[in-house]
């Protein structure tokens, strides 16, 4: 527990340094390590083609849509504490109230989040993470990076990913109660769920791109900036990783 807190504090210090020193504009994303990024991108694509994409296709073929929707709802519900925390850090108490309402409504009346009760009443799910929070604080993207297995990112979003990971209450609870199997299972299910969601989108992008790497980078940056500027409402931005 103490180790996790120390790591989180280190990440927050990094975020503060980025806030103080970043002069990169929100829309200006440099790619100084493009050669390395392209190599990692190619590696990720090979892994995706060999493993993740076939698993996602099998998941889509073997699991009915209502069941897949239920799994996605549960995964989103588990992210609620992180989403609410970032709402508050962004100073958006209206979104925080909506997301708290979603969590309790879906947990209590939606069978632990299996059913999106709040969504049916007009309280839509929205993505919020610490990368977006840094963006609302005026932190620029920093350099574009491609992370092994995780894919497209920026210095800002990578910082956000680390902070969210080490401060996620659900992950901390699993880690500190010897529930490592459940913790890794959650990551695996979330990866397959996201890949299934993007099967058609990524197939079209790859098919219609002269340079798949450049197309992915452009789409990723556009989506992230849209999330920063519109408060993370999923339905209003392109559905990309």
mmCIF file with all atom_site columns, N, CA, C and O in Angstrom, residues 140-160:
data_model
loop_
_atom_site.group_PDB
_atom_site.id
_atom_site.type_symbol
_atom_site.label_atom_id
_atom_site.label_alt_id
_atom_site.label_comp_id
_atom_site.label_asym_id
_atom_site.label_entity_id
_atom_site.label_seq_id
_atom_site.pdbx_PDB_ins_code
_atom_site.Cartn_x
_atom_site.Cartn_y
_atom_site.Cartn_z
_atom_site.occupancy
_atom_site.B_iso_or_equiv
_atom_site.pdbx_formal_charge
_atom_site.auth_seq_id
_atom_site.auth_comp_id
_atom_site.auth_asym_id
_atom_site.auth_atom_id
_atom_site.pdbx_PDB_model_num
ATOM 1  N N  . UNK A 1 140 ? 0.242  20.870 -22.374 1.00 0.00 ? 140 UNK A N  1
ATOM 2  C CA . UNK A 1 140 ? 0.283  20.423 -23.756 1.00 0.00 ? 140 UNK A CA 1
ATOM 3  C C  . UNK A 1 140 ? 0.486  18.929 -23.871 1.00 0.00 ? 140 UNK A C  1
ATOM 4  O O  . UNK A 1 140 ? 0.837  18.247 -22.901 1.00 0.00 ? 140 UNK A O  1
ATOM 5  N N  . UNK A 1 141 ? 0.280  18.420 -25.075 1.00 0.00 ? 141 UNK A N  1
ATOM 6  C CA . UNK A 1 141 ? 0.424  16.979 -25.303 1.00 0.00 ? 141 UNK A CA 1
ATOM 7  C C  . UNK A 1 141 ? 1.826  16.470 -25.013 1.00 0.00 ? 141 UNK A C  1
ATOM 8  O O  . UNK A 1 141 ? 2.006  15.356 -24.555 1.00 0.00 ? 141 UNK A O  1
ATOM 9  N N  . UNK A 1 142 ? 2.831  17.306 -25.302 1.00 0.00 ? 142 UNK A N  1
ATOM 10 C CA . UNK A 1 142 ? 4.193  16.798 -25.266 1.00 0.00 ? 142 UNK A CA 1
ATOM 11 C C  . UNK A 1 142 ? 4.432  15.936 -26.494 1.00 0.00 ? 142 UNK A C  1
ATOM 12 O O  . UNK A 1 142 ? 3.658  15.944 -27.442 1.00 0.00 ? 142 UNK A O  1
ATOM 13 N N  . UNK A 1 143 ? 5.493  15.179 -26.494 1.00 0.00 ? 143 UNK A N  1
ATOM 14 C CA . UNK A 1 143 ? 5.831  14.355 -27.652 1.00 0.00 ? 143 UNK A CA 1
ATOM 15 C C  . UNK A 1 143 ? 4.854  13.200 -27.812 1.00 0.00 ? 143 UNK A C  1
ATOM 16 O O  . UNK A 1 143 ? 4.311  12.675 -26.835 1.00 0.00 ? 143 UNK A O  1
ATOM 17 N N  . UNK A 1 144 ? 4.660  12.807 -29.046 1.00 0.00 ? 144 UNK A N  1
ATOM 18 C CA . UNK A 1 144 ? 3.855  11.613 -29.352 1.00 0.00 ? 144 UNK A CA 1
ATOM 19 C C  . UNK A 1 144 ? 4.700  10.377 -29.090 1.00 0.00 ? 144 UNK A C  1
ATOM 20 O O  . UNK A 1 144 ? 5.893  10.341 -29.419 1.00 0.00 ? 144 UNK A O  1
ATOM 21 N N  . UNK A 1 145 ? 4.093  9.380  -28.470 1.00 0.00 ? 145 UNK A N  1
ATOM 22 C CA . UNK A 1 145 ? 4.803  8.128  -28.204 1.00 0.00 ? 145 UNK A CA 1
ATOM 23 C C  . UNK A 1 145 ? 3.878  6.958  -28.502 1.00 0.00 ? 145 UNK A C  1
ATOM 24 O O  . UNK A 1 145 ? 2.649  7.080  -28.442 1.00 0.00 ? 145 UNK A O  1
ATOM 25 N N  . UNK A 1 146 ? 4.474  5.842  -28.841 1.00 0.00 ? 146 UNK A N  1
ATOM 26 C CA . UNK A 1 146 ? 3.724  4.596  -28.995 1.00 0.00 ? 146 UNK A CA 1
ATOM 27 C C  . UNK A 1 146 ? 4.229  3.637  -27.925 1.00 0.00 ? 146 UNK A C  1
ATOM 28 O O  . UNK A 1 146 ? 5.425  3.320  -27.879 1.00 0.00 ? 146 UNK A O  1
ATOM 29 N N  . UNK A 1 147 ? 3.335  3.191  -27.059 1.00 0.00 ? 147 UNK A N  1
ATOM 30 C CA . UNK A 1 147 ? 3.708  2.320  -25.955 1.00 0.00 ? 147 UNK A CA 1
ATOM 31 C C  . UNK A 1 147 ? 3.546  0.856  -26.358 1.00 0.00 ? 147 UNK A C  1
ATOM 32 O O  . UNK A 1 147 ? 2.553  0.494  -26.994 1.00 0.00 ? 147 UNK A O  1
ATOM 33 N N  . UNK A 1 148 ? 4.493  0.005  -25.995 1.00 0.00 ? 148 UNK A N  1
ATOM 34 C CA . UNK A 1 148 ? 4.325  -1.428 -26.274 1.00 0.00 ? 148 UNK A CA 1
ATOM 35 C C  . UNK A 1 148 ? 3.027  -1.945 -25.670 1.00 0.00 ? 148 UNK A C  1
ATOM 36 O O  . UNK A 1 148 ? 2.730  -1.683 -24.504 1.00 0.00 ? 148 UNK A O  1
ATOM 37 N N  . UNK A 1 149 ? 2.232  -2.626 -26.477 1.00 0.00 ? 149 UNK A N  1
ATOM 38 C CA . UNK A 1 149 ? 0.951  -3.221 -26.098 1.00 0.00 ? 149 UNK A CA 1
ATOM 39 C C  . UNK A 1 149 ? -0.155 -2.182 -25.898 1.00 0.00 ? 149 UNK A C  1
ATOM 40 O O  . UNK A 1 149 ? -1.305 -2.429 -26.260 1.00 0.00 ? 149 UNK A O  1
ATOM 41 N N  . UNK A 1 150 ? 0.154  -1.022 -25.307 1.00 0.00 ? 150 UNK A N  1
ATOM 42 C CA . UNK A 1 150 ? -0.876 -0.020 -25.041 1.00 0.00 ? 150 UNK A CA 1
ATOM 43 C C  . UNK A 1 150 ? -1.211 0.820  -26.269 1.00 0.00 ? 150 UNK A C  1
ATOM 44 O O  . UNK A 1 150 ? -2.315 1.331  -26.382 1.00 0.00 ? 150 UNK A O  1
ATOM 45 N N  . UNK A 1 151 ? -0.242 1.019  -27.157 1.00 0.00 ? 151 UNK A N  1
ATOM 46 C CA . UNK A 1 151 ? -0.505 1.741  -28.386 1.00 0.00 ? 151 UNK A CA 1
ATOM 47 C C  . UNK A 1 151 ? -0.259 3.234  -28.316 1.00 0.00 ? 151 UNK A C  1
ATOM 48 O O  . UNK A 1 151 ? 0.594  3.702  -27.552 1.00 0.00 ? 151 UNK A O  1
ATOM 49 N N  . UNK A 1 152 ? -1.004 4.029  -29.120 1.00 0.00 ? 152 UNK A N  1
ATOM 50 C CA . UNK A 1 152 ? -0.764 5.468  -29.240 1.00 0.00 ? 152 UNK A CA 1
ATOM 51 C C  . UNK A 1 152 ? -0.921 6.202  -27.919 1.00 0.00 ? 152 UNK A C  1
ATOM 52 O O  . UNK A 1 152 ? -1.801 5.893  -27.119 1.00 0.00 ? 152 UNK A O  1
ATOM 53 N N  . UNK A 1 153 ? -0.065 7.198  -27.705 1.00 0.00 ? 153 UNK A N  1
ATOM 54 C CA . UNK A 1 153 ? -0.143 8.012  -26.501 1.00 0.00 ? 153 UNK A CA 1
ATOM 55 C C  . UNK A 1 153 ? 0.674  9.280  -26.717 1.00 0.00 ? 153 UNK A C  1
ATOM 56 O O  . UNK A 1 153 ? 1.202  9.513  -27.811 1.00 0.00 ? 153 UNK A O  1
ATOM 57 N N  . UNK A 1 154 ? 0.747  10.097 -25.696 1.00 0.00 ? 154 UNK A N  1
ATOM 58 C CA . UNK A 1 154 ? 1.627  11.265 -25.663 1.00 0.00 ? 154 UNK A CA 1
ATOM 59 C C  . UNK A 1 154 ? 2.282  11.288 -24.290 1.00 0.00 ? 154 UNK A C  1
ATOM 60 O O  . UNK A 1 154 ? 1.887  10.522 -23.396 1.00 0.00 ? 154 UNK A O  1
ATOM 61 N N  . UNK A 1 155 ? 3.251  12.183 -24.109 1.00 0.00 ? 155 UNK A N  1
ATOM 62 C CA . UNK A 1 155 ? 3.868  12.307 -22.787 1.00 0.00 ? 155 UNK A CA 1
ATOM 63 C C  . UNK A 1 155 ? 2.802  12.639 -21.742 1.00 0.00 ? 155 UNK A C  1
ATOM 64 O O  . UNK A 1 155 ? 2.780  12.063 -20.650 1.00 0.00 ? 155 UNK A O  1
ATOM 65 N N  . UNK A 1 156 ? 1.898  13.548 -22.083 1.00 0.00 ? 156 UNK A N  1
ATOM 66 C CA . UNK A 1 156 ? 0.829  13.923 -21.150 1.00 0.00 ? 156 UNK A CA 1
ATOM 67 C C  . UNK A 1 156 ? -0.082 12.743 -20.831 1.00 0.00 ? 156 UNK A C  1
ATOM 68 O O  . UNK A 1 156 ? -0.376 12.465 -19.662 1.00 0.00 ? 156 UNK A O  1
ATOM 69 N N  . UNK A 1 157 ? -0.501 12.026 -21.863 1.00 0.00 ? 157 UNK A N  1
ATOM 70 C CA . UNK A 1 157 ? -1.440 10.933 -21.638 1.00 0.00 ? 157 UNK A CA 1
ATOM 71 C C  . UNK A 1 157 ? -0.786 9.738  -20.961 1.00 0.00 ? 157 UNK A C  1
ATOM 72 O O  . UNK A 1 157 ? -1.445 9.002  -20.211 1.00 0.00 ? 157 UNK A O  1
ATOM 73 N N  . UNK A 1 158 ? 0.503  9.532  -21.213 1.00 0.00 ? 158 UNK A N  1
ATOM 74 C CA . UNK A 1 158 ? 1.219  8.457  -20.524 1.00 0.00 ? 158 UNK A CA 1
ATOM 75 C C  . UNK A 1 158 ? 1.320  8.766  -19.033 1.00 0.00 ? 158 UNK A C  1
ATOM 76 O O  . UNK A 1 158 ? 1.132  7.881  -18.185 1.00 0.00 ? 158 UNK A O  1
ATOM 77 N N  . UNK A 1 159 ? 1.599  10.020 -18.712 1.00 0.00 ? 159 UNK A N  1
ATOM 78 C CA . UNK A 1 159 ? 1.602  10.438 -17.311 1.00 0.00 ? 159 UNK A CA 1
ATOM 79 C C  . UNK A 1 159 ? 0.235  10.189 -16.681 1.00 0.00 ? 159 UNK A C  1
ATOM 80 O O  . UNK A 1 159 ? 0.127  9.656  -15.565 1.00 0.00 ? 159 UNK A O  1
ATOM 81 N N  . UNK A 1 160 ? -0.814 10.551 -17.403 1.00 0.00 ? 160 UNK A N  1
ATOM 82 C CA . UNK A 1 160 ? -2.168 10.333 -16.900 1.00 0.00 ? 160 UNK A CA 1
ATOM 83 C C  . UNK A 1 160 ? -2.483 8.868  -16.696 1.00 0.00 ? 160 UNK A C  1
ATOM 84 O O  . UNK A 1 160 ? -3.114 8.486  -15.705 1.00 0.00 ? 160 UNK A O  1
#
